[in-house]
Coordinates of C-alpha atoms in Angstrom, one line a residue:
X64 CA 124.1 -65.5 40.8
X65 CA 126.1 -67.1 38.0
X66 CA 122.8 -67.8 36.2
X67 CA 121.4 -64.3 36.9
X68 CA 124.5 -62.5 36.0
X69 CA 126.9 -64.7 33.9
X70 CA 129.7 -62.2 33.6
X71 CA 133.4 -62.5 34.2
X72 CA 134.4 -61.0 37.5
X73 CA 131.8 -63.0 39.5
X74 CA 131.2 -61.5 42.9
X75 CA 132.7 -58.1 42.0
X76 CA 130.0 -57.7 39.4
X77 CA 127.2 -58.9 41.7
X78 CA 128.0 -56.5 44.5
X79 CA 129.0 -53.5 42.4
X80 CA 125.7 -53.7 40.4
X81 CA 123.3 -54.6 43.2
X82 CA 124.8 -52.9 46.2
X83 CA 127.2 -50.1 45.3
X84 CA 130.4 -49.8 43.3
X85 CA 132.4 -49.3 46.5
X86 CA 131.1 -52.5 48.0
X87 CA 131.8 -54.3 44.8
X88 CA 135.4 -53.1 44.9
X89 CA 135.8 -54.1 48.5
X90 CA 134.6 -57.6 47.7
X91 CA 136.6 -57.7 44.5
X92 CA 139.8 -56.5 46.2
X93 CA 139.4 -59.0 49.0
X94 CA 139.2 -61.8 46.4
X95 CA 142.1 -60.4 44.4
X96 CA 144.3 -60.3 47.5
X97 CA 143.2 -63.8 48.3
X98 CA 144.3 -65.0 44.8
X99 CA 147.6 -63.2 45.2
X100 CA 148.3 -64.9 48.5
X101 CA 147.4 -68.3 47.0
X102 CA 149.8 -67.5 44.1
X103 CA 152.6 -67.2 46.6
X104 CA 151.7 -70.0 49.1
X105 CA 150.3 -72.7 46.8
X106 CA 153.6 -73.4 45.0
X107 CA 155.2 -73.6 48.5
X108 CA 152.4 -76.0 49.7
X109 CA 152.8 -78.0 46.5
X110 CA 156.4 -78.9 47.4
X111 CA 156.3 -79.2 51.2
X112 CA 152.8 -80.7 51.6
X113 CA 152.3 -82.7 48.5
X114 CA 155.3 -83.4 46.2
X115 CA 157.9 -83.8 49.0
X116 CA 155.8 -85.7 51.6
X117 CA 154.1 -87.7 48.8
X118 CA 157.5 -89.0 47.4
X119 CA 159.0 -89.4 50.9
X120 CA 156.1 -91.4 52.3
X121 CA 155.8 -93.4 49.1
X122 CA 159.4 -94.4 49.2
X123 CA 159.4 -95.0 53.0
X124 CA 156.4 -97.5 53.0
X125 CA 157.5 -99.1 49.7
X126 CA 161.1 -99.5 50.9
X127 CA 162.6 -97.3 48.1
X128 CA 165.3 -95.3 49.9
X129 CA 166.1 -93.2 46.8
X130 CA 162.5 -92.0 46.5
X131 CA 162.3 -91.4 50.2
X132 CA 165.5 -89.3 50.2
X133 CA 164.4 -87.3 47.2
X134 CA 161.1 -86.5 48.9
X135 CA 162.9 -85.5 52.1
X136 CA 165.3 -83.3 50.3
X137 CA 162.5 -81.5 48.4
X138 CA 160.6 -80.9 51.7
X139 CA 163.6 -79.3 53.6
X140 CA 165.8 -77.7 51.0
X141 CA 164.7 -74.1 50.6
X142 CA 166.5 -73.7 47.2
X143 CA 164.6 -76.6 45.7
X144 CA 161.3 -75.4 47.2
X145 CA 161.7 -72.0 45.6
X146 CA 163.0 -73.4 42.3
X147 CA 160.2 -75.9 41.9
X148 CA 157.6 -73.4 43.0
X149 CA 158.8 -70.8 40.5
X150 CA 159.0 -73.4 37.6
X151 CA 155.4 -74.5 38.4
X152 CA 154.1 -70.9 38.4
X153 CA 155.8 -70.0 35.1
X154 CA 154.7 -73.2 33.4
X155 CA 151.1 -72.8 34.4
X156 CA 151.2 -69.1 33.4
X157 CA 152.4 -69.9 29.9
X158 CA 150.1 -72.9 29.4
X159 CA 147.0 -70.9 30.5
X160 CA 147.8 -68.1 28.1
X161 CA 148.5 -70.2 25.0
X162 CA 145.6 -72.6 25.5
X163 CA 142.0 -71.7 24.5
X164 CA 139.6 -71.5 27.4
X165 CA 137.7 -74.6 26.4
X166 CA 140.8 -76.8 26.3
X167 CA 142.0 -75.2 29.5
X168 CA 138.7 -76.0 31.2
X169 CA 138.8 -79.6 30.0
X170 CA 142.2 -80.0 31.6
X171 CA 140.8 -78.4 34.7
X172 CA 138.0 -81.0 34.8
X173 CA 140.5 -83.8 34.2
X174 CA 142.6 -82.7 37.1
X175 CA 139.5 -82.5 39.3
X176 CA 138.5 -86.1 38.5
X177 CA 142.1 -87.2 39.3
X178 CA 141.9 -85.3 42.6
X179 CA 138.6 -87.0 43.4
X180 CA 140.1 -90.4 42.6
X181 CA 143.0 -89.8 44.9
X182 CA 140.6 -88.7 47.7
X183 CA 138.4 -91.8 47.2
X184 CA 141.4 -94.2 47.4
X185 CA 142.9 -92.4 50.4
X186 CA 139.6 -92.3 52.4
X187 CA 138.7 -95.8 51.3
X188 CA 142.0 -97.2 52.6
X189 CA 141.7 -95.4 55.9
X190 CA 138.1 -96.5 56.5
X191 CA 138.8 -100.1 55.4
X192 CA 141.8 -100.3 57.8
X193 CA 139.9 -98.8 60.7
X194 CA 141.6 -97.3 63.8
X195 CA 143.2 -100.5 65.0
X196 CA 144.6 -101.3 61.5
X197 CA 146.0 -97.7 61.2
X198 CA 147.6 -97.9 64.7
X199 CA 149.3 -101.2 63.9
X200 CA 150.5 -100.0 60.5
X201 CA 152.1 -96.9 62.1
X202 CA 153.7 -98.8 64.9
X203 CA 155.0 -101.5 62.6
X204 CA 156.5 -98.9 60.2
X205 CA 158.2 -96.9 63.0
X206 CA 159.5 -100.1 64.6
X207 CA 161.2 -100.8 61.2
X208 CA 162.8 -97.4 61.5
X209 CA 164.3 -98.3 64.9
X210 CA 161.7 -96.8 67.2
X211 CA 161.0 -98.7 70.4
X212 CA 157.6 -98.6 72.1
X213 CA 154.2 -97.7 70.8
X214 CA 154.9 -94.8 68.5
X215 CA 151.2 -94.0 68.0
X216 CA 150.5 -93.8 71.7
X217 CA 153.6 -91.6 72.4
X218 CA 152.7 -89.1 69.6
X219 CA 149.0 -89.0 70.6
X220 CA 150.1 -88.2 74.2
X221 CA 152.4 -85.5 72.9
X222 CA 149.6 -84.0 70.8
X223 CA 147.1 -84.1 73.7
X224 CA 149.7 -82.7 76.1
X225 CA 150.8 -79.8 74.0
X226 CA 147.6 -78.8 72.2
X227 CA 144.9 -80.1 74.5
X228 CA 143.1 -83.5 74.2
X229 CA 140.9 -83.4 71.2
X230 CA 139.1 -86.7 71.5
X231 CA 136.0 -87.3 69.3
X232 CA 133.4 -84.7 69.6
X233 CA 130.4 -84.2 67.3
X234 CA 130.5 -80.4 67.9
X235 CA 134.1 -80.2 66.9
X236 CA 133.3 -82.2 63.7
X237 CA 130.6 -79.7 62.8
X238 CA 133.0 -76.8 63.3
X239 CA 135.8 -78.4 61.3
X240 CA 133.7 -79.6 58.3
X241 CA 133.1 -76.0 56.9
X242 CA 136.9 -75.3 57.2
X243 CA 137.8 -78.4 55.2
X244 CA 134.9 -77.7 52.9
X245 CA 136.4 -74.2 52.2
X246 CA 139.3 -75.9 50.4
X247 CA 137.0 -77.6 48.0
X248 CA 134.1 -75.2 47.7
X249 CA 135.8 -72.9 45.2
X250 CA 135.6 -75.6 42.5
X251 CA 131.8 -75.3 42.8
X252 CA 132.0 -71.5 42.3
X253 CA 134.3 -71.6 39.2
X254 CA 131.3 -70.7 36.9
X255 CA 131.0 -67.4 38.8
X256 CA 134.3 -66.3 37.3
X257 CA 134.0 -67.6 33.7
X258 CA 130.3 -68.2 33.2
X259 CA 130.1 -65.6 30.4
X260 CA 132.8 -67.4 28.5
X261 CA 130.9 -70.7 28.0
X262 CA 127.5 -70.8 26.6
X263 CA 125.8 -73.2 28.9
X264 CA 122.1 -73.6 29.9
X265 CA 120.9 -72.5 33.3
X266 CA 120.0 -76.1 34.0
X267 CA 123.5 -77.4 33.3
X268 CA 125.2 -74.7 35.4
X269 CA 122.8 -75.1 38.3
X270 CA 123.0 -78.9 38.2
X271 CA 126.8 -79.0 37.9
X272 CA 127.2 -76.5 40.8
X273 CA 124.7 -78.4 43.0
X274 CA 126.5 -81.7 42.4
X275 CA 129.9 -80.1 43.1
X276 CA 128.4 -78.5 46.3
X277 CA 127.1 -81.9 47.5
X278 CA 130.4 -83.6 46.7
X279 CA 132.4 -81.0 48.5
X280 CA 130.3 -81.4 51.7
X281 CA 130.4 -85.2 51.4
X282 CA 134.2 -85.2 51.1
X283 CA 134.7 -82.6 53.8
X284 CA 132.6 -84.7 56.2
X285 CA 134.4 -87.9 55.2
X286 CA 137.8 -86.4 55.6
X287 CA 137.0 -85.1 59.1
X288 CA 135.4 -88.4 60.1
X289 CA 138.4 -90.4 58.8
X290 CA 140.9 -88.3 60.7
X291 CA 138.8 -88.3 63.9
X292 CA 137.8 -92.0 64.0
X293 CA 140.7 -93.7 62.2
X294 CA 143.8 -91.5 62.4
X295 CA 142.9 -89.7 65.7
X296 CA 143.2 -85.9 65.9
X297 CA 145.6 -86.1 68.9
X298 CA 148.0 -88.2 66.7
X299 CA 147.5 -85.8 63.8
X300 CA 148.2 -82.7 65.9
X301 CA 151.2 -84.4 67.5
X302 CA 152.7 -85.7 64.3
X303 CA 152.2 -82.4 62.4
X304 CA 153.8 -80.4 65.3
X305 CA 156.8 -82.8 65.6
X306 CA 157.5 -82.7 61.9
X307 CA 157.2 -78.9 61.8
X308 CA 158.7 -77.7 65.2
X309 CA 160.8 -80.7 66.3
X310 CA 163.7 -79.5 68.4
X311 CA 165.1 -82.8 69.4
X312 CA 164.0 -82.7 73.1
X313 CA 164.9 -86.0 74.9
X314 CA 161.3 -86.5 76.0
X315 CA 159.8 -85.9 72.6
X316 CA 159.0 -88.8 70.2
X317 CA 160.9 -88.8 67.0
X318 CA 159.2 -87.1 64.1
X319 CA 157.9 -89.1 61.1
X320 CA 160.4 -89.2 58.3
X321 CA 157.9 -87.2 56.2
X322 CA 155.4 -84.5 56.8
X323 CA 152.1 -85.7 58.3
X324 CA 148.8 -85.1 56.7
X325 CA 146.3 -86.2 54.1
X326 CA 149.0 -86.7 51.5
X327 CA 151.1 -89.1 53.6
X328 CA 149.2 -90.8 56.4
X329 CA 146.9 -92.9 54.1
X330 CA 150.1 -94.4 52.6
X331 CA 150.6 -96.3 55.9
X332 CA 147.7 -98.6 55.1
X333 CA 148.3 -99.0 51.4
X334 CA 150.3 -102.2 51.9
X335 CA 153.1 -100.9 49.7
X336 CA 150.8 -101.2 46.6
X337 CA 152.4 -99.0 44.0
X338 CA 149.2 -98.4 42.0
X339 CA 147.3 -97.2 45.0
X340 CA 150.2 -95.0 46.2
X341 CA 150.5 -93.5 42.7
X342 CA 146.8 -92.7 42.5
X343 CA 146.9 -90.9 45.9
X344 CA 150.1 -89.1 45.0
X345 CA 148.7 -87.8 41.6
X346 CA 145.5 -86.9 43.3
X347 CA 147.4 -84.8 45.8
X348 CA 149.5 -82.9 43.4
X349 CA 146.6 -82.3 41.1
X350 CA 144.7 -80.6 44.0
X351 CA 147.4 -77.9 44.3
X352 CA 147.8 -77.4 40.6
X353 CA 144.0 -76.9 40.4
X354 CA 144.1 -74.2 43.0
X355 CA 146.9 -72.4 41.2
X356 CA 144.9 -72.6 38.0
X357 CA 141.8 -71.3 39.7
X358 CA 143.9 -68.4 41.1
X359 CA 144.9 -67.5 37.6
X360 CA 141.2 -67.5 36.6
X361 CA 140.0 -65.4 39.5
X362 CA 142.7 -62.7 39.4
X363 CA 142.7 -62.3 35.6
X364 CA 138.9 -62.2 35.4
X365 CA 138.7 -59.7 38.2
X366 CA 141.4 -57.6 36.6
X367 CA 139.5 -57.7 33.3
X368 CA 136.3 -56.5 35.0
X369 CA 138.1 -53.8 37.0
X370 CA 139.7 -52.4 33.8
X371 CA 136.4 -52.4 31.9
X372 CA 135.0 -50.3 34.8
X373 CA 138.1 -48.0 34.6
X374 CA 139.1 -48.9 38.2
X375 CA 142.3 -50.6 36.9
X376 CA 144.6 -49.6 34.1
X377 CA 143.3 -50.6 30.6
X378 CA 146.3 -52.9 30.0
X379 CA 144.9 -55.4 32.5
X380 CA 141.9 -55.9 30.2
X381 CA 144.0 -57.0 27.3
X382 CA 143.3 -60.5 25.9
X383 CA 145.2 -62.6 23.4
X384 CA 144.0 -62.6 19.8
X385 CA 144.0 -66.4 19.3
X386 CA 143.0 -67.8 22.7
X387 CA 141.1 -64.7 24.1
X388 CA 142.7 -65.2 27.4
X389 CA 143.2 -62.1 29.6
X390 CA 147.0 -62.5 29.5
X391 CA 147.9 -59.3 31.4
X392 CA 146.0 -60.5 34.5
X393 CA 147.5 -64.0 34.3
X394 CA 151.0 -62.6 33.9
X395 CA 150.4 -60.0 36.7
X396 CA 149.3 -62.5 39.4
X397 CA 152.0 -65.0 38.4
X398 CA 154.7 -62.3 38.7
X399 CA 153.4 -61.2 42.1
X400 CA 153.3 -64.8 43.3
X401 CA 156.8 -65.5 42.0
X402 CA 158.1 -62.4 43.9
X403 CA 156.4 -63.3 47.2
X404 CA 157.2 -67.1 47.1
X405 CA 160.9 -66.6 48.3
X406 CA 159.6 -64.4 51.1
X407 CA 157.2 -67.0 52.2
X408 CA 159.9 -69.7 52.2
X409 CA 162.7 -67.6 53.7
X410 CA 160.7 -65.6 56.2
X411 CA 158.3 -68.2 57.3
X412 CA 157.1 -66.9 60.7
X413 CA 156.7 -63.2 59.8
X414 CA 155.1 -63.7 56.3
X415 CA 153.5 -67.2 56.1
X416 CA 151.4 -67.2 59.3
X417 CA 149.6 -63.8 58.7
X418 CA 149.0 -64.9 55.1
X419 CA 147.3 -68.1 56.3
X420 CA 144.9 -66.2 58.5
X421 CA 144.1 -63.9 55.6
X422 CA 143.4 -66.9 53.4
X423 CA 140.5 -67.9 55.7
X424 CA 139.3 -64.3 56.3
X425 CA 139.4 -62.5 53.0
X426 CA 137.0 -64.7 51.1
X427 CA 134.5 -64.3 53.9
X428 CA 134.4 -60.5 53.2
X429 CA 133.6 -61.3 49.5
X430 CA 131.0 -64.0 50.3
X431 CA 129.2 -61.8 52.9
X432 CA 128.8 -59.1 50.3
X433 CA 127.7 -61.6 47.7
X434 CA 125.1 -62.9 50.1
X435 CA 123.8 -59.3 50.6
X436 CA 123.7 -58.9 46.8
X437 CA 121.5 -62.0 46.5
X438 CA 119.2 -60.6 49.2
X439 CA 119.0 -57.3 47.3
X440 CA 118.3 -59.1 44.1
X441 CA 115.5 -61.1 45.8
X442 CA 113.9 -57.9 47.0
X443 CA 114.2 -56.3 43.6
X444 CA 112.7 -59.3 41.7
X445 CA 110.4 -60.2 44.6
X446 CA 111.9 -63.7 44.9
X447 CA 111.4 -64.9 48.5
X448 CA 113.9 -67.8 48.1
X449 CA 116.7 -65.4 47.1
X450 CA 116.0 -63.2 50.2
X451 CA 116.0 -66.2 52.5
X452 CA 119.2 -67.8 51.0
X453 CA 121.0 -64.4 50.9
X454 CA 120.1 -63.6 54.5
X455 CA 121.0 -67.1 55.8
X456 CA 124.3 -67.1 53.9
X457 CA 125.2 -63.8 55.3
X458 CA 124.6 -64.9 58.9
X459 CA 126.5 -68.2 58.3
X460 CA 129.5 -66.3 56.8
X461 CA 129.7 -63.8 59.7
X462 CA 129.5 -66.7 62.3
X463 CA 132.1 -68.6 60.4
X464 CA 134.4 -65.6 60.4
X465 CA 133.9 -65.3 64.1
X466 CA 134.7 -69.0 64.7
X467 CA 137.8 -68.8 62.5
X468 CA 139.1 -65.8 64.4
X469 CA 138.5 -67.2 67.9
X470 CA 138.5 -71.0 67.5
X471 CA 140.9 -72.4 70.2
X472 CA 141.2 -75.8 68.5
X473 CA 143.2 -74.2 65.7
X474 CA 145.6 -72.4 68.1
X475 CA 149.3 -71.8 67.4
X476 CA 149.7 -75.1 65.5
X477 CA 147.8 -73.5 62.6
X478 CA 149.5 -70.2 63.0
X479 CA 146.4 -68.5 64.4
X480 CA 148.3 -66.5 67.0
X481 CA 147.1 -63.2 68.5
X482 CA 149.7 -61.2 66.6
X483 CA 148.8 -62.7 63.3
X484 CA 145.1 -62.1 64.0
X485 CA 145.9 -58.4 64.7
X486 CA 147.9 -58.2 61.5
X487 CA 145.0 -59.7 59.6
X488 CA 142.4 -57.5 61.2
X489 CA 144.4 -54.4 60.3
X490 CA 144.8 -55.6 56.8
X491 CA 141.0 -56.1 56.4
X492 CA 140.3 -52.6 57.8
X493 CA 142.9 -51.2 55.3
X494 CA 140.9 -53.0 52.5
X495 CA 137.7 -51.1 53.5
X496 CA 139.5 -47.8 53.9
X497 CA 141.8 -48.3 50.9
X498 CA 138.9 -49.3 48.7
X499 CA 137.1 -46.1 49.5
X500 CA 140.1 -44.0 48.8
X501 CA 140.8 -45.9 45.5
X502 CA 137.2 -45.8 44.2
X503 CA 136.4 -42.2 44.9
X504 CA 139.9 -41.2 43.9
X505 CA 139.6 -42.9 40.5
X506 CA 136.2 -41.5 40.0
X507 CA 137.5 -38.0 40.7
X508 CA 140.4 -38.6 38.4
X509 CA 138.3 -39.7 35.4
X510 CA 135.8 -37.0 35.9
X511 CA 138.5 -34.3 36.0
X512 CA 140.7 -35.7 33.2
X513 CA 138.2 -37.2 30.8
X514 CA 134.9 -35.8 31.9
X515 CA 133.6 -39.3 32.5
X516 CA 131.7 -40.3 35.6
X517 CA 132.6 -44.0 36.1
X518 CA 129.7 -44.5 38.5
X519 CA 127.5 -44.6 35.4
X520 CA 129.2 -47.8 34.3
X521 CA 127.8 -49.6 37.3
X522 CA 124.2 -49.0 36.1
X523 CA 124.7 -51.7 33.5
X524 CA 126.2 -55.2 33.3
X525 CA 129.6 -55.4 31.7
X526 CA 129.8 -57.1 28.3
X527 CA 130.4 -60.9 28.0

């Protein structure tokens, strides 16, 4: 679709031109809300899942108490979490406005390679150590912290007892791979939002996206395999729950001195090597920075496309004279994220968990409509491959949405509670209803005020 319609706005343009302006707005609004949620949550994740645990685990395994204490403070102190998140948001906002798109995209690519390097080192260390090596490293480290007994066995039993024994199951692996893949897949779709801004050949776009797609699948499968066969999902579930919900019950194992996860657990088997620890740490923080940057891209390009079609105020289509960046959209999403961030941090249960569910669900609305757009394009151009891929993608997306909403393996540990599901379902219904009110309301307004029928704009592609 990026090759067929290389226009800023990506999926919004596809659905609005091939299906109907209303469906385009539904898909576009879903993606915009998704970008807004990420703008609020990613700075929070950056501190509590990457920066804090990365420094804390690095200091703990390397014997640097100052670094470990700093990481622990950053993970638990709400003032620091909000302050660092706000500074990161403002810094990226300013940089992405003043930098020309080509320089910004080169930095984006450099961060992507740094992230891949961190992933390769982390997965390589885990697979090289094996399950026995990982267990011994964990037990040895916790023994140095004063824990008596087999820490790994105790935490695994805690995880199995509270969240159900996971074990190693090929079906579970197949289910979880797409969920992990979702966190890397958007890097393969970046051309959908900015394809019109870079004059690239169809071959280079398709080849680059194909390679990114294959790498995303490979890394997703490797991550799941490593955590199932080396770390053990029961241990992962138990350690994450203890570090998040630990209440100090006498029968519960002590939590790790840092948050568990991909950022910290590979550090156990790094042998205290500062170079390896640094590569994994930089790879981890670059991942979150990349997602924030991509959120700026997505929202600003959608806002630009909405404004060109007169669905949003014209100001959101403004670009800078020197760098040609849609600054109004970038400032808009950054401001919304900066306002929501303290709410996410201070009102965790009531704000954070519903947002998490929406992060999984909202893109599926957009992708489902994009799949139907491809199917429609295939029928229009009589390209059988487009029809097959579009239909298959639509079915896969709908099935994935069902699995995400009902998957018992995720459970309350991931915030997928019944009340949060209900909140999210209501939100999605409101998107469909609200989009209808907005589109036909705006169309009526422009027709009455300016004598312009905006539906005519959707008969043509927007300018580059």
